[in-house]
mmCIF file of C-alpha atoms and ligand atoms in Angstrom:
data_model
loop_
_atom_site.group_PDB
_atom_site.id
_atom_site.type_symbol
_atom_site.label_atom_id
_atom_site.label_comp_id
_atom_site.label_asym_id
_atom_site.label_seq_id
_atom_site.Cartn_x
_atom_site.Cartn_y
_atom_site.Cartn_z
ATOM 1 C CA MET A 1 11.242 10.746 -30.562
ATOM 2 C CA LYS A 2 12.044 8.773 -27.677
ATOM 3 C CA LYS A 3 9.056 7.063 -25.283
ATOM 4 C CA ARG A 4 9.280 9.012 -21.892
ATOM 5 C CA ILE A 5 9.823 7.018 -19.173
ATOM 6 C CA SER A 6 9.446 8.498 -15.066
ATOM 7 C CA VAL A 7 10.476 7.234 -11.930
ATOM 8 C CA VAL A 8 8.557 8.370 -9.044
ATOM 9 C CA ILE A 9 10.349 7.938 -5.496
ATOM 10 C CA PRO A 10 8.829 8.507 -2.287
ATOM 11 C CA VAL A 11 11.345 9.172 0.748
ATOM 12 C CA TYR A 12 10.927 9.542 4.259
ATOM 13 C CA ASN A 13 14.308 10.038 5.922
ATOM 14 C CA GLU A 14 16.344 8.713 3.553
ATOM 15 C CA GLU A 15 19.730 11.052 3.595
ATOM 16 C CA GLY A 16 21.647 8.110 3.953
ATOM 17 C CA ASN A 17 20.295 6.314 0.990
ATOM 18 C CA VAL A 18 19.126 8.898 -1.965
ATOM 19 C CA CYS A 19 22.577 9.826 -3.271
ATOM 20 C CA VAL A 20 23.376 6.316 -3.091
ATOM 21 C CA LEU A 21 20.554 5.391 -5.050
ATOM 22 C CA TYR A 22 20.831 7.823 -7.381
ATOM 23 C CA GLU A 23 23.746 7.220 -8.532
ATOM 24 C CA ARG A 24 22.996 3.234 -9.180
ATOM 25 C CA LEU A 25 19.792 4.590 -11.105
ATOM 26 C CA VAL A 26 21.582 7.120 -13.411
ATOM 27 C CA ARG A 27 24.108 4.570 -14.435
ATOM 28 C CA VAL A 28 20.951 1.981 -15.088
ATOM 29 C CA ILE A 29 19.440 5.063 -16.564
ATOM 30 C CA ASP A 30 21.822 6.135 -19.152
ATOM 31 C CA SER A 31 22.891 2.300 -20.368
ATOM 32 C CA CYS A 32 19.093 2.772 -21.705
ATOM 33 C CA GLY A 33 19.923 5.653 -23.674
ATOM 34 C CA LEU A 34 16.799 4.588 -25.701
ATOM 35 C CA TYR A 35 13.983 6.692 -23.478
ATOM 36 C CA ASP A 36 13.913 9.809 -22.264
ATOM 37 C CA TRP A 37 14.306 9.480 -18.037
ATOM 38 C CA GLN A 38 12.684 11.432 -15.752
ATOM 39 C CA ILE A 39 12.653 11.012 -11.899
ATOM 40 C CA CYS A 40 11.168 12.375 -9.344
ATOM 41 C CA PHE A 41 11.996 12.033 -5.478
ATOM 42 C CA VAL A 42 8.977 12.786 -3.242
ATOM 43 C CA ASP A 43 10.058 14.287 0.047
ATOM 44 C CA ASP A 44 7.409 12.938 2.323
ATOM 45 C CA GLY A 45 8.342 15.405 5.028
ATOM 46 C CA SER A 46 11.548 14.482 6.379
ATOM 47 C CA LYS A 47 12.935 16.101 9.768
ATOM 48 C CA ASP A 48 16.596 14.970 8.145
ATOM 49 C CA GLY A 49 19.161 16.061 5.610
ATOM 50 C CA THR A 50 16.893 14.568 2.882
ATOM 51 C CA TRP A 51 15.345 17.224 0.970
ATOM 52 C CA THR A 52 18.970 18.852 1.057
ATOM 53 C CA CYS A 53 20.424 15.979 -0.537
ATOM 54 C CA VAL A 54 17.004 15.322 -3.379
ATOM 55 C CA GLU A 55 17.543 19.627 -4.094
ATOM 56 C CA THR A 56 20.990 19.668 -4.444
ATOM 57 C CA ILE A 57 20.534 16.609 -6.951
ATOM 58 C CA ALA A 58 17.334 17.812 -8.348
ATOM 59 C CA VAL A 59 19.503 21.384 -8.950
ATOM 60 C CA SER A 60 22.788 19.621 -10.945
ATOM 61 C CA ASP A 61 20.349 16.993 -13.261
ATOM 62 C CA SER A 62 17.344 18.404 -15.241
ATOM 63 C CA ARG A 63 16.635 14.637 -15.456
ATOM 64 C CA VAL A 64 15.522 15.340 -12.011
ATOM 65 C CA SER A 65 12.504 16.546 -10.055
ATOM 66 C CA ALA A 66 11.209 17.063 -6.432
ATOM 67 C CA LEU A 67 8.555 17.341 -4.257
ATOM 68 C CA ARG A 68 8.586 18.137 -1.151
ATOM 69 C CA LEU A 69 5.052 17.929 1.310
ATOM 70 C CA SER A 70 4.251 20.002 3.742
ATOM 71 C CA ARG A 71 4.810 16.750 6.596
ATOM 72 C CA ASN A 72 4.903 13.383 6.924
ATOM 73 C CA PHE A 73 1.430 12.349 4.675
ATOM 74 C CA GLY A 74 2.359 8.624 4.932
ATOM 75 C CA HIS A 75 4.267 6.109 1.999
ATOM 76 C CA GLN A 76 0.999 5.518 0.113
ATOM 77 C CA ALA A 77 0.303 9.221 -0.237
ATOM 78 C CA ALA A 78 3.397 10.287 -0.981
ATOM 79 C CA LEU A 79 3.439 7.294 -3.666
ATOM 80 C CA LEU A 80 0.295 8.934 -5.491
ATOM 81 C CA ALA A 81 2.539 12.499 -5.009
ATOM 82 C CA GLY A 82 4.370 10.795 -7.443
ATOM 83 C CA LEU A 83 2.010 9.390 -9.738
ATOM 84 C CA HIS A 84 -0.038 13.063 -9.823
ATOM 85 C CA TRP A 85 3.170 14.081 -11.402
ATOM 86 C CA ALA A 86 4.056 11.868 -13.160
ATOM 87 C CA GLU A 87 3.425 11.807 -17.448
ATOM 88 C CA GLY A 88 5.230 10.116 -20.300
ATOM 89 C CA ASP A 89 4.391 6.147 -21.770
ATOM 90 C CA ALA A 90 5.346 4.940 -18.410
ATOM 91 C CA VAL A 91 6.342 4.962 -14.839
ATOM 92 C CA VAL A 92 8.506 3.150 -12.102
ATOM 93 C CA MET A 93 7.493 3.743 -8.648
ATOM 94 C CA MET A 94 10.029 1.921 -6.216
ATOM 95 C CA ASP A 95 11.159 2.853 -2.927
ATOM 96 C CA GLY A 96 13.977 4.543 -2.014
ATOM 97 C CA ASP A 97 16.336 2.808 0.374
ATOM 98 C CA LEU A 98 17.377 0.614 -2.037
ATOM 99 C CA GLN A 99 15.516 -1.949 -1.052
ATOM 100 C CA HIS A 100 13.676 -2.215 -4.901
ATOM 101 C CA PRO A 101 17.095 -2.757 -7.297
ATOM 102 C CA PRO A 102 17.301 0.116 -10.373
ATOM 103 C CA GLU A 103 18.928 -2.677 -11.735
ATOM 104 C CA LEU A 104 15.918 -4.351 -12.484
ATOM 105 C CA ILE A 105 14.263 -1.248 -14.130
ATOM 106 C CA PRO A 106 15.456 -2.272 -17.611
ATOM 107 C CA THR A 107 14.035 -5.731 -17.492
ATOM 108 C CA MET A 108 10.687 -4.224 -16.291
ATOM 109 C CA VAL A 109 11.098 -1.905 -19.289
ATOM 110 C CA ALA A 110 11.108 -4.986 -21.603
ATOM 111 C CA GLU A 111 8.370 -6.460 -20.244
ATOM 112 C CA TRP A 112 6.271 -3.151 -20.629
ATOM 113 C CA GLU A 113 7.832 -3.320 -24.226
ATOM 114 C CA LYS A 114 6.058 -6.179 -25.196
ATOM 115 C CA GLY A 115 2.870 -5.260 -24.816
ATOM 116 C CA ASN A 116 2.359 -5.369 -20.892
ATOM 117 C CA ASP A 117 0.431 -2.663 -19.344
ATOM 118 C CA ILE A 118 1.791 -3.409 -15.562
ATOM 119 C CA VAL A 119 5.144 -4.682 -14.240
ATOM 120 C CA SER A 120 4.541 -6.376 -10.726
ATOM 121 C CA THR A 121 7.563 -7.325 -8.872
ATOM 122 C CA VAL A 122 7.344 -10.502 -6.399
ATOM 123 C CA ARG A 123 10.063 -10.222 -3.622
ATOM 124 C CA GLU A 124 12.093 -13.321 -3.280
ATOM 125 C CA GLU A 125 12.400 -13.200 0.816
ATOM 126 C CA PRO A 126 15.858 -12.885 2.169
ATOM 127 C CA GLU A 127 17.576 -16.151 3.944
ATOM 128 C CA ASP A 128 16.816 -14.125 7.355
ATOM 129 C CA PHE A 129 13.672 -13.090 7.133
ATOM 130 C CA SER A 130 12.011 -14.309 10.198
ATOM 131 C CA LEU A 131 9.131 -17.212 9.997
ATOM 132 C CA ALA A 132 6.511 -15.220 11.923
ATOM 133 C CA LYS A 133 6.461 -12.619 8.941
ATOM 134 C CA LYS A 134 6.846 -15.241 6.128
ATOM 135 C CA ILE A 135 3.660 -16.391 7.689
ATOM 136 C CA SER A 136 1.680 -13.341 8.482
ATOM 137 C CA SER A 137 2.558 -11.982 5.104
ATOM 138 C CA TRP A 138 1.099 -15.216 4.015
ATOM 139 C CA LEU A 139 -2.016 -15.301 5.508
ATOM 140 C CA TYR A 140 -2.320 -11.321 4.651
ATOM 141 C CA TYR A 141 -2.544 -12.655 1.031
ATOM 142 C CA LYS A 142 -5.086 -14.987 1.095
ATOM 143 C CA LEU A 143 -6.658 -13.110 3.753
ATOM 144 C CA TRP A 144 -7.088 -10.405 1.236
ATOM 145 C CA HIS A 145 -6.896 -12.500 -1.980
ATOM 146 C CA SER A 146 -10.902 -14.194 -0.513
ATOM 147 C CA PHE A 147 -12.463 -10.927 0.742
ATOM 148 C CA SER A 148 -11.687 -9.002 -2.334
ATOM 149 C CA GLY A 149 -11.819 -11.907 -5.225
ATOM 150 C CA ILE A 150 -8.737 -10.093 -6.622
ATOM 151 C CA GLU A 151 -5.554 -11.912 -7.185
ATOM 152 C CA MET A 152 -2.560 -10.307 -5.673
ATOM 153 C CA ARG A 153 0.470 -12.353 -5.502
ATOM 154 C CA GLU A 154 1.928 -12.649 -2.243
ATOM 155 C CA GLY A 155 5.163 -10.918 -1.533
ATOM 156 C CA SER A 156 3.295 -7.911 -3.862
ATOM 157 C CA ALA A 157 6.156 -4.557 -3.455
ATOM 158 C CA ASP A 158 5.744 -1.276 -4.352
ATOM 159 C CA PHE A 159 8.164 -1.583 -7.192
ATOM 160 C CA ARG A 160 6.342 -1.658 -10.758
ATOM 161 C CA LEU A 161 5.975 -0.110 -13.419
ATOM 162 C CA LEU A 162 2.172 1.155 -14.923
ATOM 163 C CA SER A 163 1.979 2.206 -18.787
ATOM 164 C CA ALA A 164 0.021 5.755 -19.528
ATOM 165 C CA GLY A 165 -3.167 3.938 -20.147
ATOM 166 C CA VAL A 166 -2.827 2.498 -16.269
ATOM 167 C CA LEU A 167 -1.703 5.647 -15.394
ATOM 168 C CA THR A 168 -4.026 7.970 -16.480
ATOM 169 C CA GLU A 169 -6.804 5.737 -15.120
ATOM 170 C CA PHE A 170 -5.366 5.941 -11.760
ATOM 171 C CA LYS A 171 -5.185 9.712 -11.749
ATOM 172 C CA ARG A 172 -8.735 9.030 -12.023
ATOM 173 C CA PHE A 173 -9.041 7.810 -8.085
ATOM 174 C CA LYS A 174 -9.953 9.950 -5.962
ATOM 175 C CA GLU A 175 -10.558 8.250 -2.871
ATOM 176 C CA LYS A 176 -8.448 8.851 0.062
ATOM 177 C CA ALA A 177 -8.074 5.642 2.019
ATOM 178 C CA LEU A 178 -5.015 4.228 -0.353
ATOM 179 C CA PHE A 179 -4.174 0.489 -0.361
ATOM 180 C CA ILE A 180 -2.111 1.239 -4.050
ATOM 181 C CA ARG A 181 -0.683 -2.347 -4.887
ATOM 182 C CA GLY A 182 -4.904 -3.350 -4.172
ATOM 183 C CA LEU A 183 -5.854 -0.521 -6.568
ATOM 184 C CA VAL A 184 -3.177 -1.439 -9.545
ATOM 185 C CA GLN A 185 -4.931 -5.132 -9.215
ATOM 186 C CA TRP A 186 -8.232 -3.605 -9.457
ATOM 187 C CA VAL A 187 -7.536 -1.763 -12.793
ATOM 188 C CA GLY A 188 -7.087 -4.869 -14.295
ATOM 189 C CA PHE A 189 -4.842 -4.564 -18.050
ATOM 190 C CA LYS A 190 -2.299 -7.219 -18.791
ATOM 191 C CA ASN A 191 -0.330 -7.477 -15.721
ATOM 192 C CA VAL A 192 2.642 -9.877 -15.664
ATOM 193 C CA TYR A 193 5.144 -10.404 -12.803
ATOM 194 C CA VAL A 194 8.858 -10.281 -12.959
ATOM 195 C CA ARG A 195 10.727 -11.762 -9.385
ATOM 196 C CA TYR A 196 13.439 -9.921 -7.594
ATOM 197 C CA GLN A 197 16.063 -10.339 -4.652
ATOM 198 C CA ALA A 198 14.687 -8.032 -1.740
ATOM 199 C CA ASP A 199 18.308 -7.000 -0.503
ATOM 200 C CA ARG A 200 18.297 -4.956 3.125
ATOM 201 C CA ARG A 201 17.462 -1.628 3.707
ATOM 202 C CA PHE A 202 20.713 0.480 3.160
ATOM 203 C CA SER A 203 20.981 2.811 5.310
ATOM 204 C CA GLY A 204 18.193 3.548 8.365
ATOM 205 C CA ALA A 205 15.211 1.458 9.541
ATOM 206 C CA SER A 206 12.180 0.632 7.893
ATOM 207 C CA LYS A 207 9.185 3.173 8.860
ATOM 208 C CA TYR A 208 7.007 0.572 8.623
ATOM 209 C CA SER A 209 6.099 -0.067 12.555
ATOM 210 C CA LEU A 210 3.778 -2.648 13.987
ATOM 211 C CA LEU A 211 0.948 -0.143 14.136
ATOM 212 C CA LYS A 212 2.074 1.465 10.945
ATOM 213 C CA MET A 213 1.762 -2.184 8.859
ATOM 214 C CA LEU A 214 -1.724 -2.835 10.558
ATOM 215 C CA GLN A 215 -3.374 0.163 9.737
ATOM 216 C CA LEU A 216 -2.415 -0.683 6.202
ATOM 217 C CA ALA A 217 -3.609 -4.081 5.780
ATOM 218 C CA LEU A 218 -6.864 -3.206 7.113
ATOM 219 C CA ALA A 219 -7.353 -0.317 4.873
ATOM 220 C CA GLY A 220 -6.780 -3.271 2.237
ATOM 221 C CA ILE A 221 -9.236 -4.814 3.548
ATOM 222 C CA THR A 222 -11.474 -2.196 4.382
ATOM 223 C CA SER A 223 -11.229 -0.926 1.026
ATOM 224 C CA PHE A 224 -12.281 -3.341 -1.083
ATOM 225 C CA SER A 225 -14.030 -5.629 0.403
ATOM 226 C CA ALA A 226 -17.575 -5.246 2.647
ATOM 227 C CA LEU A 227 -17.652 -8.792 3.582
ATOM 228 C CA PRO A 228 -16.056 -8.184 7.336
ATOM 229 C CA LEU A 229 -19.668 -6.763 7.977
ATOM 230 C CA ARG A 230 -21.562 -9.006 6.333
ATOM 231 C CA PHE A 231 -19.836 -11.343 8.807
ATOM 232 C CA ALA A 232 -20.494 -9.407 11.914
ATOM 233 C CA SER A 233 -24.297 -9.942 10.872
ATOM 234 C CA MET A 234 -23.778 -13.674 10.558
ATOM 235 C CA PHE A 235 -21.647 -13.534 13.641
ATOM 236 C CA GLY A 236 -24.720 -12.367 15.576
ATOM 237 C CA SER A 237 -27.434 -14.507 14.084
ATOM 238 C CA ILE A 238 -25.212 -17.664 14.468
ATOM 239 C CA VAL A 239 -25.234 -16.625 18.275
ATOM 240 C CA ALA A 240 -29.004 -15.623 18.214
ATOM 241 C CA PHE A 241 -29.827 -18.872 17.075
ATOM 242 C CA LEU A 242 -27.623 -20.760 19.847
ATOM 243 C CA GLY A 243 -29.532 -18.251 22.596
ATOM 244 C CA PHE A 244 -32.789 -19.641 20.710
ATOM 245 C CA LEU A 245 -31.445 -23.178 21.081
ATOM 246 C CA TYR A 246 -30.347 -22.805 24.655
ATOM 247 C CA ALA A 247 -33.218 -21.545 25.947
ATOM 248 C CA ALA A 248 -35.513 -23.725 23.921
ATOM 249 C CA TYR A 249 -33.393 -26.738 26.306
ATOM 250 C CA ALA A 250 -34.239 -24.534 29.049
ATOM 251 C CA ILE A 251 -37.701 -25.052 28.511
ATOM 252 C CA VAL A 252 -38.049 -28.667 27.708
ATOM 253 C CA MET A 253 -36.179 -29.294 31.267
ATOM 254 C CA LYS A 254 -38.252 -27.259 33.307
ATOM 255 C CA VAL A 255 -41.245 -28.255 31.705
ATOM 256 C CA GLY A 256 -40.906 -32.383 30.898
ATOM 257 C CA TYR A 257 -38.363 -32.670 33.562
ATOM 258 C CA HIS A 258 -38.924 -30.524 36.075
ATOM 259 C CA VAL A 259 -35.580 -29.840 36.163
ATOM 260 C CA ALA A 260 -34.289 -25.740 36.433
ATOM 261 C CA VAL A 261 -31.043 -24.899 33.872
ATOM 262 C CA PRO A 262 -28.374 -24.051 36.813
ATOM 263 C CA GLY A 263 -28.157 -20.641 36.401
ATOM 264 C CA TRP A 264 -25.033 -18.369 37.560
ATOM 265 C CA THR A 265 -22.026 -20.092 35.194
ATOM 266 C CA SER A 266 -24.716 -19.871 31.865
ATOM 267 C CA ILE A 267 -25.581 -16.082 33.135
ATOM 268 C CA LEU A 268 -22.272 -15.297 32.803
ATOM 269 C CA ILE A 269 -21.187 -16.735 29.897
ATOM 270 C CA SER A 270 -23.335 -15.560 27.625
ATOM 271 C CA VAL A 271 -23.537 -12.050 28.987
ATOM 272 C CA LEU A 272 -19.558 -12.136 28.515
ATOM 273 C CA PHE A 273 -19.706 -14.011 25.056
ATOM 274 C CA LEU A 274 -22.915 -11.717 23.969
ATOM 275 C CA GLY A 275 -20.657 -8.394 24.464
ATOM 276 C CA GLY A 276 -17.562 -9.277 23.338
ATOM 277 C CA VAL A 277 -19.861 -10.619 19.750
ATOM 278 C CA GLN A 278 -21.874 -6.638 20.550
ATOM 279 C CA LEU A 279 -17.859 -5.300 20.889
ATOM 280 C CA LEU A 280 -16.771 -6.738 17.779
ATOM 281 C CA THR A 281 -19.864 -5.979 15.686
ATOM 282 C CA ILE A 282 -19.413 -2.055 16.894
ATOM 283 C CA GLY A 283 -15.888 -1.884 15.707
ATOM 284 C CA ILE A 284 -16.498 -3.192 12.611
ATOM 285 C CA LEU A 285 -19.299 -0.984 11.795
ATOM 286 C CA GLY A 286 -16.272 1.492 13.154
ATOM 287 C CA GLU A 287 -13.439 0.404 10.721
ATOM 288 C CA TYR A 288 -16.464 1.704 7.975
ATOM 289 C CA LEU A 289 -17.651 4.153 9.328
ATOM 290 C CA ALA A 290 -13.990 5.928 9.885
ATOM 291 C CA LYS A 291 -13.446 5.411 5.981
ATOM 292 C CA VAL A 292 -16.855 7.209 4.961
ATOM 293 C CA TYR A 293 -16.281 9.953 7.576
ATOM 294 C CA ASP A 294 -12.498 10.318 5.854
ATOM 295 C CA GLU A 295 -13.719 10.575 2.855
ATOM 296 C CA ALA A 296 -16.498 12.590 3.038
ATOM 297 C CA LYS A 297 -14.450 15.363 4.160
ATOM 298 C CA ASP A 298 -12.394 15.235 0.743
ATOM 299 C CA ARG A 299 -9.193 16.706 1.908
ATOM 300 C CA PRO A 300 -6.182 16.634 -0.162
ATOM 301 C CA PRO A 301 -4.558 13.247 0.612
ATOM 302 C CA TYR A 302 -1.739 15.586 0.652
ATOM 303 C CA ILE A 303 0.304 19.089 0.022
ATOM 304 C CA VAL A 304 2.981 20.016 -1.790
ATOM 305 C CA GLN A 305 5.171 22.652 0.011
ATOM 306 C CA ASN A 306 7.882 23.181 -2.975
ATOM 307 C CA ARG A 307 8.017 21.754 -5.325
ATOM 308 C CA LEU A 308 11.349 21.377 -7.825
ATOM 309 C CA CYS A 309 11.070 20.843 -11.544
ATOM 310 C CA PRO A 310 12.767 21.318 -14.609
ATOM 311 C CA LYS A 311 10.553 23.427 -16.206
ATOM 312 C CA GLU A 312 9.528 25.703 -13.397
ATOM 313 C CA ARG A 313 12.898 25.703 -10.823
ATOM 314 C CA GLY A 314 13.146 27.665 -7.648
ATOM 315 C CA ARG A 315 9.289 28.518 -7.951
ATOM 316 C CA SER A 316 7.095 27.187 -5.255
ATOM 317 C CA ALA A 317 3.660 25.579 -4.946
ATOM 318 C CA LYS A 318 0.840 24.996 -2.774
ATOM 319 C CA GLY A 319 -1.917 22.712 -3.652
ATOM 320 C CA THR A 320 -2.245 18.832 -4.515
HETATM 321 N N1 LIG B 1 8.220 6.285 2.994
HETATM 322 C C1 LIG B 1 7.122 7.403 2.953
HETATM 323 N N2 LIG B 1 7.076 7.605 3.703
HETATM 324 C C2 LIG B 1 6.419 7.118 5.073
HETATM 325 C C3 LIG B 1 7.537 5.667 4.780
HETATM 326 C C4 LIG B 1 7.774 5.541 4.683
HETATM 327 O O1 LIG B 1 7.504 8.274 1.851
HETATM 328 O O2 LIG B 1 5.676 7.706 5.682
HETATM 329 C C5 LIG B 1 8.954 5.571 2.075
HETATM 330 C C6 LIG B 1 10.359 5.257 2.175
HETATM 331 O O3 LIG B 1 11.427 6.382 2.805
HETATM 332 C C7 LIG B 1 11.153 3.964 1.401
HETATM 333 C C8 LIG B 1 9.454 3.602 0.852
HETATM 334 O O4 LIG B 1 8.164 4.729 1.742
HETATM 335 O O5 LIG B 1 11.457 4.612 0.491
HETATM 336 C C9 LIG B 1 9.883 2.522 1.834
HETATM 337 O O6 LIG B 1 9.641 2.952 2.981
HETATM 338 P P1 LIG B 1 9.945 1.253 4.283
HETATM 339 O O7 LIG B 1 11.510 0.780 3.547
HETATM 340 O O8 LIG B 1 10.540 1.867 5.321
HETATM 341 O O9 LIG B 1 8.765 0.124 4.355
HETATM 342 P P2 LIG B 1 9.920 -1.555 4.367
HETATM 343 O O10 LIG B 1 10.307 -1.855 3.036
HETATM 344 O O11 LIG B 1 10.194 -1.384 5.643
HETATM 345 O O12 LIG B 1 8.412 -2.108 3.772
HETATM 346 MG MG1 LIG B 2 12.083 -0.722 2.490
#
């Protein structure tokens, strides 16, 4: 019996990319006839014609399934919906804007056949990648590594293959604030990296605004490390110690030399400084509290409004 491989593709407002991606992907999977392929497009609440494109493809090709989420839940949640749908011997996840070349899939499958459970990809930055983006990406991966203690290569993308064993473990995760590329590193297993040249987006614009990127970066750190909380208390202790030294200095000056340490400026500086430290600390605490709040609500990370699967054509389903 042929081994089964699923390909999961989250798409949000990608009407200009879906058909081209499908054609390129089909060429690749047709050339890998040794496997039984299943493709799943997860429409993350698109407002353009993406669902119509995906539906047309799913109706015409029995290897293609389509899930439509009830609204835009975000890339990570859409990816999770696809992973929950996926079954078989391996799953490949990739973006729907052709920045992840489908032609790399046979190399990833070959690495998996060698016994690797996770085949991750690392993008080689395009020449026109701005210096600011390169530096911020480098800094983030370094920071994430030192906070979490887990290794993740700079330039890691959500373009990877997972074996059935890893997928099963993955489906057991219950957490809501997802940072999938971190979780994939966290599960362990045998991991190998494949490099690829990142293409430009085929059509449309990136859906990751600076704010969304910062949110994901923050989720990555707060999901994997409590170190910022410890830094907050360490910082607080250092400031308190400095305050104590300054008080001791003032007492010595007054008692020993009858000189009063001049007032206003130093008082104002310490009040502002302490106020800043307190707000920063409350902010860090708040981030973790918000995380606990989100997890405690226990809402589903996404809701599927329509499901077009080969075996259940035309059926509508609700749930997670
Ligand atoms: N995406 C999604 N939901 C979102 C944002 C993005 O499903 O809310 C999809 C998007 O359609 C694409 C992938 O996630 O297939 C990566 O998004 P994008 O290309 O905008 O990110 P970038 O490559 O710029 O980091
Ligand atoms: Mg992209």
